[in-house]
Tab-separated table of C-alpha atoms in Angstrom:
chain	number	residue	atom	x	y	z
A	13	MET	CA	-11.868	-21.193	-32.130
A	14	ILE	CA	-11.744	-18.383	-34.605
A	15	GLU	CA	-8.800	-16.036	-34.450
A	16	LEU	CA	-8.587	-13.057	-36.625
A	17	GLU	CA	-5.423	-11.273	-35.560
A	18	GLY	CA	-3.830	-9.047	-38.103
A	19	VAL	CA	-6.944	-8.523	-40.175
A	20	PRO	CA	-7.805	-4.773	-40.489
A	21	GLU	CA	-11.164	-3.361	-40.065
A	22	LEU	CA	-13.103	-3.943	-43.189
A	23	VAL	CA	-15.097	-1.551	-45.313
A	24	ASP	CA	-18.572	-2.871	-46.576
A	25	PRO	CA	-17.075	-6.326	-46.769
A	26	VAL	CA	-18.681	-9.040	-49.041
A	27	MET	CA	-17.604	-12.668	-48.756
A	28	VAL	CA	-17.119	-14.165	-52.221
A	29	ALA	CA	-16.581	-18.092	-52.135
A	30	ALA	CA	-16.050	-20.898	-54.630
A	31	PHE	CA	-15.399	-24.552	-54.219
A	32	GLU	CA	-13.628	-26.925	-56.539
A	33	GLY	CA	-15.418	-30.194	-57.427
A	34	TRP	CA	-19.102	-30.862	-58.270
A	35	ASN	CA	-20.132	-27.156	-58.036
A	36	ASP	CA	-17.273	-26.031	-60.525
A	37	ALA	CA	-17.715	-27.206	-64.040
A	38	GLY	CA	-14.776	-26.241	-66.231
A	39	ASP	CA	-13.136	-24.850	-62.908
A	40	ALA	CA	-14.941	-21.688	-63.799
A	41	ALA	CA	-16.046	-20.680	-60.319
A	42	SER	CA	-12.825	-21.505	-58.494
A	43	THR	CA	-10.835	-19.836	-61.131
A	44	ALA	CA	-12.888	-16.578	-60.843
A	45	VAL	CA	-12.074	-16.220	-57.101
A	46	ALA	CA	-8.486	-17.236	-57.673
A	47	TYR	CA	-8.444	-14.329	-60.359
A	48	LEU	CA	-9.619	-11.842	-57.731
A	49	ASP	CA	-7.196	-13.134	-55.270
A	50	ARG	CA	-4.312	-12.793	-57.669
A	51	GLU	CA	-5.469	-9.444	-59.249
A	52	TRP	CA	-5.873	-7.612	-55.905
A	53	LYS	CA	-2.916	-9.424	-54.168
A	54	GLY	CA	-5.016	-11.191	-51.414
A	55	GLU	CA	-3.592	-11.808	-48.116
A	56	VAL	CA	-4.431	-15.150	-46.563
A	57	PHE	CA	-5.505	-14.885	-42.862
A	58	ALA	CA	-6.947	-18.268	-42.072
A	59	ALA	CA	-7.183	-21.864	-43.258
A	60	LEU	CA	-9.552	-24.603	-42.249
A	61	ASP	CA	-8.254	-27.614	-40.430
A	62	ALA	CA	-8.010	-30.332	-43.159
A	63	GLU	CA	-8.335	-33.039	-40.756
A	64	ASP	CA	-11.903	-31.917	-39.821
A	65	TYR	CA	-13.559	-31.821	-43.459
A	66	TYR	CA	-11.440	-33.901	-45.973
A	67	ASP	CA	-11.079	-37.515	-46.743
A	68	PHE	CA	-7.513	-37.745	-47.928
A	69	GLN	CA	-8.225	-40.616	-50.013
A	70	VAL	CA	-10.611	-38.491	-52.075
A	71	ASN	CA	-8.614	-35.425	-52.034
A	72	ARG	CA	-4.992	-36.283	-51.656
A	73	PRO	CA	-2.327	-34.216	-50.133
A	74	THR	CA	0.663	-33.157	-52.593
A	75	VAL	CA	4.288	-33.317	-52.032
A	76	PHE	CA	6.633	-30.507	-53.157
A	77	MET	CA	10.309	-29.578	-52.711
A	78	GLU	CA	11.217	-26.229	-51.308
A	79	ALA	CA	14.970	-25.292	-50.999
A	80	GLY	CA	15.680	-29.004	-51.037
A	81	VAL	CA	13.241	-29.752	-48.211
A	82	ARG	CA	10.386	-32.147	-48.924
A	83	LYS	CA	7.008	-30.551	-47.774
A	84	ILE	CA	3.394	-31.426	-47.938
A	85	THR	CA	0.409	-29.273	-48.928
A	86	TRP	CA	-2.998	-30.442	-47.561
A	87	PRO	CA	-6.307	-29.951	-49.143
A	88	THR	CA	-8.153	-27.175	-47.267
A	89	THR	CA	-10.074	-24.092	-47.776
A	90	ARG	CA	-8.343	-20.635	-47.250
A	91	LEU	CA	-9.680	-17.213	-46.545
A	92	SER	CA	-7.992	-14.024	-47.703
A	93	VAL	CA	-8.831	-10.371	-47.757
A	94	VAL	CA	-8.488	-8.002	-50.721
A	95	ARG	CA	-9.047	-4.221	-50.545
A	96	VAL	CA	-10.829	-2.623	-53.486
A	97	GLY	CA	-10.286	1.110	-54.051
A	98	GLY	CA	-12.016	3.609	-56.225
A	99	GLU	CA	-14.987	6.057	-55.518
A	100	LYS	CA	-16.812	3.529	-53.368
A	101	PRO	CA	-14.104	1.415	-51.732
A	102	ARG	CA	-15.084	-1.913	-50.265
A	103	ASP	CA	-13.240	-4.992	-49.202
A	104	LEU	CA	-13.664	-8.657	-50.169
A	105	VAL	CA	-13.308	-11.823	-48.048
A	106	LEU	CA	-12.369	-14.478	-50.591
A	107	VAL	CA	-12.992	-18.013	-49.723
A	108	ARG	CA	-11.443	-20.758	-52.010
A	109	GLY	CA	-10.981	-24.371	-51.398
A	110	ILE	CA	-12.292	-27.907	-52.316
A	111	GLU	CA	-15.840	-29.060	-51.628
A	112	PRO	CA	-15.349	-30.848	-48.225
A	113	SER	CA	-15.811	-34.781	-47.985
A	114	MET	CA	-17.647	-34.562	-44.648
A	115	ARG	CA	-19.107	-32.531	-41.697
A	116	TRP	CA	-20.585	-29.853	-44.080
A	117	ARG	CA	-22.882	-28.380	-41.435
A	118	SER	CA	-19.844	-27.628	-39.311
A	119	PHE	CA	-17.818	-26.435	-42.276
A	120	CYS	CA	-20.413	-23.915	-43.000
A	121	ASN	CA	-20.836	-22.905	-39.513
A	122	GLU	CA	-17.079	-22.122	-39.203
A	123	LEU	CA	-17.266	-20.059	-42.441
A	124	LEU	CA	-20.196	-18.183	-40.991
A	125	GLY	CA	-18.280	-17.559	-37.628
A	126	PHE	CA	-15.637	-15.764	-39.816
A	127	ALA	CA	-18.402	-13.791	-41.690
A	128	HIS	CA	-19.791	-12.628	-38.432
A	129	GLU	CA	-16.477	-11.589	-36.734
A	130	LEU	CA	-15.494	-9.766	-39.999
A	131	GLY	CA	-19.024	-8.021	-40.363
A	132	VAL	CA	-19.646	-9.398	-43.612
A	133	GLU	CA	-22.719	-7.868	-45.191
A	134	LEU	CA	-23.441	-10.076	-48.098
A	135	VAL	CA	-22.203	-13.738	-48.959
A	136	VAL	CA	-21.878	-14.547	-52.777
A	137	VAL	CA	-21.223	-18.147	-53.845
A	138	LEU	CA	-19.989	-18.774	-57.253
A	139	GLY	CA	-20.756	-22.033	-58.991
A	140	ALA	CA	-20.757	-23.598	-62.489
A	141	LEU	CA	-22.798	-26.362	-63.846
A	142	LEU	CA	-23.112	-28.345	-67.105
A	143	GLY	CA	-26.013	-27.448	-69.357
A	144	ASP	CA	-27.368	-27.542	-72.905
A	145	THR	CA	-25.749	-24.092	-73.941
A	146	PRO	CA	-23.647	-23.487	-77.047
A	147	HIS	CA	-20.114	-22.296	-76.575
A	148	THR	CA	-20.656	-19.637	-79.417
A	149	ARG	CA	-23.316	-17.648	-77.403
A	150	PRO	CA	-22.972	-15.536	-74.191
A	151	VAL	CA	-22.664	-17.689	-71.069
A	152	PRO	CA	-25.930	-17.794	-69.110
A	153	ILE	CA	-25.683	-16.572	-65.589
A	154	SER	CA	-28.330	-17.272	-63.194
A	155	GLY	CA	-28.478	-15.338	-59.843
A	156	THR	CA	-30.511	-16.839	-57.089
A	157	THR	CA	-31.432	-16.308	-53.464
A	158	SER	CA	-33.795	-17.695	-50.724
A	159	ASP	CA	-34.538	-14.006	-49.587
A	160	PRO	CA	-37.513	-12.498	-51.272
A	161	ASP	CA	-36.572	-9.062	-50.419
A	162	LEU	CA	-33.077	-9.613	-51.669
A	163	ALA	CA	-34.300	-11.079	-55.050
A	164	ARG	CA	-36.492	-7.876	-55.640
A	165	ARG	CA	-33.613	-5.394	-54.668
A	166	MET	CA	-30.966	-7.089	-56.631
A	167	ASP	CA	-32.878	-8.400	-59.655
A	168	LEU	CA	-32.450	-12.071	-58.673
A	169	GLU	CA	-34.455	-15.206	-58.904
A	170	GLU	CA	-35.852	-16.817	-55.733
A	171	THR	CA	-34.543	-20.373	-55.879
A	172	LYS	CA	-37.076	-22.998	-56.598
A	173	TYR	CA	-34.335	-25.961	-57.306
A	174	GLU	CA	-35.197	-29.305	-55.990
A	175	GLY	CA	-32.782	-32.250	-56.110
A	176	PRO	CA	-29.101	-33.191	-55.260
A	177	THR	CA	-27.125	-30.259	-54.006
A	178	GLY	CA	-23.514	-29.388	-53.310
A	179	ILE	CA	-21.627	-27.363	-50.868
A	180	VAL	CA	-22.850	-24.074	-52.748
A	181	GLY	CA	-26.500	-24.958	-51.966
A	182	VAL	CA	-25.799	-26.024	-48.361
A	183	LEU	CA	-23.828	-22.929	-47.650
A	184	GLN	CA	-26.488	-20.652	-49.064
A	185	GLU	CA	-29.121	-22.384	-46.973
A	186	ALA	CA	-26.900	-22.117	-43.849
A	187	CYS	CA	-26.566	-18.376	-44.493
A	188	THR	CA	-30.280	-18.043	-44.666
A	189	HIS	CA	-30.814	-19.663	-41.564
A	190	ALA	CA	-28.234	-17.567	-39.725
A	191	GLY	CA	-29.861	-14.352	-41.171
A	192	VAL	CA	-27.019	-13.472	-43.452
A	193	PRO	CA	-27.891	-12.256	-46.986
A	194	ALA	CA	-26.709	-14.769	-49.452
A	195	VAL	CA	-26.731	-14.958	-53.267
A	196	SER	CA	-25.418	-17.799	-55.600
A	197	LEU	CA	-24.277	-16.958	-59.193
A	198	TRP	CA	-24.182	-20.048	-61.531
A	199	ALA	CA	-22.620	-20.041	-65.029
A	200	ALA	CA	-23.855	-22.681	-67.449
A	201	VAL	CA	-20.784	-24.448	-69.151
A	202	PRO	CA	-21.446	-26.304	-72.318
A	203	HIS	CA	-21.564	-30.068	-71.522
A	204	TYR	CA	-19.853	-31.065	-74.546
A	205	VAL	CA	-16.739	-29.322	-73.595
A	206	SER	CA	-16.628	-29.495	-69.851
A	207	GLN	CA	-12.868	-29.745	-69.329
A	208	PRO	CA	-11.171	-26.904	-67.711
A	209	PRO	CA	-10.194	-24.269	-68.111
A	210	ASN	CA	-13.156	-22.231	-69.525
A	211	PRO	CA	-12.163	-18.417	-69.198
A	212	LYS	CA	-15.288	-17.419	-70.963
A	213	ALA	CA	-17.459	-18.874	-68.192
A	214	THR	CA	-15.061	-17.395	-65.638
A	215	LEU	CA	-15.327	-13.847	-67.337
A	216	ALA	CA	-19.040	-14.160	-67.235
A	217	LEU	CA	-19.179	-14.912	-63.543
A	218	LEU	CA	-16.792	-11.832	-62.905
A	219	ASN	CA	-18.991	-9.564	-65.039
A	220	ARG	CA	-22.068	-10.461	-63.123
A	221	LEU	CA	-20.307	-10.348	-59.808
A	222	GLU	CA	-19.087	-6.781	-60.752
A	223	ASP	CA	-22.732	-5.705	-61.372
A	224	LEU	CA	-23.938	-7.381	-58.292
A	225	ILE	CA	-21.683	-5.892	-55.682
A	226	ASP	CA	-21.031	-2.598	-57.723
A	227	VAL	CA	-17.106	-2.822	-58.088
A	228	ARG	CA	-15.072	-2.476	-61.143
A	229	ILE	CA	-12.870	-5.679	-61.609
A	230	PRO	CA	-9.810	-5.255	-63.737
A	231	LEU	CA	-10.023	-8.197	-66.253
A	232	GLY	CA	-6.633	-7.887	-67.956
A	233	GLU	CA	-6.173	-10.513	-70.540
A	234	LEU	CA	-9.254	-12.544	-69.491
A	235	PRO	CA	-11.387	-11.307	-72.468
A	236	GLU	CA	-8.658	-12.309	-75.138
A	237	ASP	CA	-8.482	-15.616	-73.355
A	238	ALA	CA	-12.262	-16.163	-73.512
A	239	ARG	CA	-12.090	-15.290	-77.151
A	240	ALA	CA	-9.113	-17.739	-77.795
A	241	TRP	CA	-10.854	-20.420	-76.096
A	242	GLN	CA	-14.128	-19.964	-78.175
A	243	VAL	CA	-11.891	-20.040	-81.309
A	244	GLY	CA	-10.315	-23.308	-80.119
A	245	VAL	CA	-13.567	-25.082	-79.400
A	246	ASP	CA	-14.771	-23.780	-82.786
A	247	GLN	CA	-11.937	-25.586	-84.405
A	248	LEU	CA	-12.529	-28.728	-82.502
A	249	ALA	CA	-16.218	-28.782	-83.300
A	250	ALA	CA	-15.458	-28.208	-86.929
A	251	GLU	CA	-13.526	-31.424	-87.038
A	252	ASP	CA	-16.603	-33.424	-86.097
A	253	SER	CA	-19.788	-32.901	-88.228
A	254	GLU	CA	-21.816	-34.607	-85.683
A	255	VAL	CA	-20.783	-32.292	-83.069
A	256	ALA	CA	-20.876	-29.225	-85.493
A	257	GLU	CA	-24.502	-30.041	-86.191
A	258	TYR	CA	-25.256	-30.518	-82.612
A	259	VAL	CA	-23.783	-27.022	-81.606
A	260	GLN	CA	-25.884	-25.566	-84.508
A	261	SER	CA	-29.132	-27.104	-83.051
A	262	LEU	CA	-28.091	-25.726	-79.767
A	263	GLU	CA	-27.670	-22.308	-81.349
A	264	GLU	CA	-31.111	-22.361	-82.984
A	265	ALA	CA	-32.826	-23.371	-79.717
A	266	ARG	CA	-31.002	-20.790	-77.630
A	267	ASP	CA	-31.618	-17.978	-80.093
A	268	THR	CA	-35.285	-18.881	-80.390
A	269	ALA	CA	-35.700	-19.074	-76.602
A	270	GLU	CA	-34.015	-15.750	-75.904
A	271	LEU	CA	-35.093	-13.677	-78.787
A	272	PRO	CA	-37.640	-11.620	-76.419
A	273	GLU	CA	-34.803	-10.931	-74.235
A	274	ALA	CA	-32.591	-9.127	-76.703
A	275	SER	CA	-33.751	-5.708	-75.391
A	276	GLY	CA	-34.544	-3.905	-72.057
A	277	ASP	CA	-32.559	-4.822	-69.022
A	278	ALA	CA	-30.133	-7.181	-70.642
A	279	ILE	CA	-29.002	-4.246	-73.060
A	280	ALA	CA	-29.170	-1.738	-70.337
A	281	ARG	CA	-26.631	-3.807	-68.210
A	282	GLU	CA	-24.111	-4.293	-70.894
A	283	PHE	CA	-24.194	-0.571	-71.873
A	284	GLU	CA	-23.706	0.367	-68.231
A	285	ARG	CA	-20.827	-1.909	-67.911
A	286	TYR	CA	-19.382	-0.450	-71.084
A	287	LEU	CA	-19.681	3.009	-69.547
A	288	ARG	CA	-17.982	1.850	-66.280
A	289	ARG	CA	-14.832	0.640	-68.258
A	290	HIS	CA	-14.561	3.655	-70.258
A	291	ASP	CA	-15.103	6.533	-67.893
A	292	GLY	CA	-11.885	6.365	-66.243
A	293	GLY	CA	-13.373	5.739	-62.720
A	294	GLY	CA	-12.049	3.027	-60.375
A	295	PRO	CA	-8.946	1.087	-60.216
A	296	PRO	CA	-8.050	-0.788	-63.140
A	297	GLY	CA	-12.752	-33.754	-58.534
A	298	ALA	CA	-14.269	-37.157	-59.172
A	299	GLY	CA	-17.867	-37.708	-59.792
A	300	GLY	CA	-18.468	-35.182	-62.419
A	301	HIS	CA	-20.101	-31.781	-62.144
A	302	ALA	CA	-23.574	-30.410	-61.466
A	303	THR	CA	-26.143	-29.999	-64.096
A	304	ALA	CA	-29.413	-28.050	-64.232
A	305	ASP	CA	-31.433	-31.131	-63.048
A	306	GLY	CA	-28.714	-32.063	-60.497
A	307	SER	CA	-27.313	-35.088	-62.335
A	308	ASP	CA	-23.776	-35.675	-63.530
A	309	SER	CA	-22.570	-35.313	-66.988
A	310	THR	CA	-19.793	-36.214	-69.461
A	311	SER	CA	-17.469	-34.120	-71.759
A	312	TYR	CA	-18.505	-35.159	-75.455
A	313	LEU	CA	-15.552	-33.494	-77.077
A	314	ARG	CA	-13.115	-35.884	-75.167
A	315	ASP	CA	-13.347	-39.498	-76.341
A	316	ASN	CA	-14.419	-41.847	-73.537
A	317	PRO	CA	-12.729	-45.289	-73.034
A	318	SER	CA	-15.842	-46.902	-74.663
A	319	GLY	CA	-15.685	-44.650	-77.596
A	320	ARG	CA	-17.386	-41.233	-78.501
A	321	THR	CA	-20.735	-40.656	-76.807
A	322	ARG	CA	-23.366	-39.222	-78.998
A	323	PRO	CA	-24.554	-35.854	-77.508
A	324	PRO	CA	-28.075	-35.819	-76.513
A	325	LYS	CA	-30.776	-33.643	-78.466
A	326	PRO	CA	-31.209	-30.204	-77.139
A	327	PRO	CA	-34.402	-29.182	-75.421
A	328	LYS	CA	-37.117	-27.701	-77.419
A	329	PRO	CA	-37.418	-23.879	-77.287
A	330	GLY	CA	-39.724	-22.927	-74.463
A	331	THR	CA	-38.585	-25.420	-72.137
A	332	ASP	CA	-36.971	-24.496	-68.803
A	333	ASP	CA	-34.211	-27.083	-68.656
A	334	ASP	CA	-31.655	-24.389	-68.919
A	335	GLU	CA	-33.171	-21.842	-66.774
A	336	SER	CA	-33.090	-23.893	-63.502
A	337	SER	CA	-30.001	-24.001	-61.443
A	338	GLU	CA	-28.955	-25.626	-58.340
A	339	ASP	CA	-29.232	-23.107	-55.344
């Protein structure tokens, strides 16, 4: 039974969700939702029963001490509400947790029960996958939906992905069947540096979310963290000539493939974001990760027990390996 006592009436609410695990390369998506929760001081109003959805041998509880008393934190999914002010105030329902181990349909139905009771108008699920993308270029963000009308209105792609899926894809499909508008935003994380954190991918997801739901997100030190992350990866790559050569080949492939996109809508979106930020308006797991083809991948800047793995060759310009994303 869903109880929502103490939750105020919400204004144009949007549910934003992210889940640690296979859908969360570099922890980019879960970190983005955690950032929103921390920045806007979210108030937790519900937590799903861990016994229903998690295998504790896969996602183990943790023990901690509080005032000399031993306590246990169980893996779960929590929901919180944040109030966003400004000229056009709106509320966000933040969903953050770990990809469940079992009963995914019941898990999604319970989240949709909350969405219905709170009057949620749109569900946005954030994800991150490993891709053949260089760390030196802007992070590719793909926005997908199963709703043709929503795709046209919000400049999104209709999802055509086929293959293994995670809780992000299952939740989006559950929203579609329930008649709830839903969007997935996916960040492509360089597969050769997949270990978390990845503030550059987190920043890219927040920028795209900002455009999608028309709110201004105060970014604080996140842009500087993203720059520092890129400098750090630059230094690591420079220490290995093979990796440096591979990164260069990815850059060439990316630049050739995206040359026609260096104008028009992309530039307009960046210019609009710049104006918003300078006009004074608004308040300041185990098993690897998803890839574009649904398989798992490995970090190449980190030595494996069997020795360093040679990075695969990048796709030729014009292929769509990096343009597909898991729904």
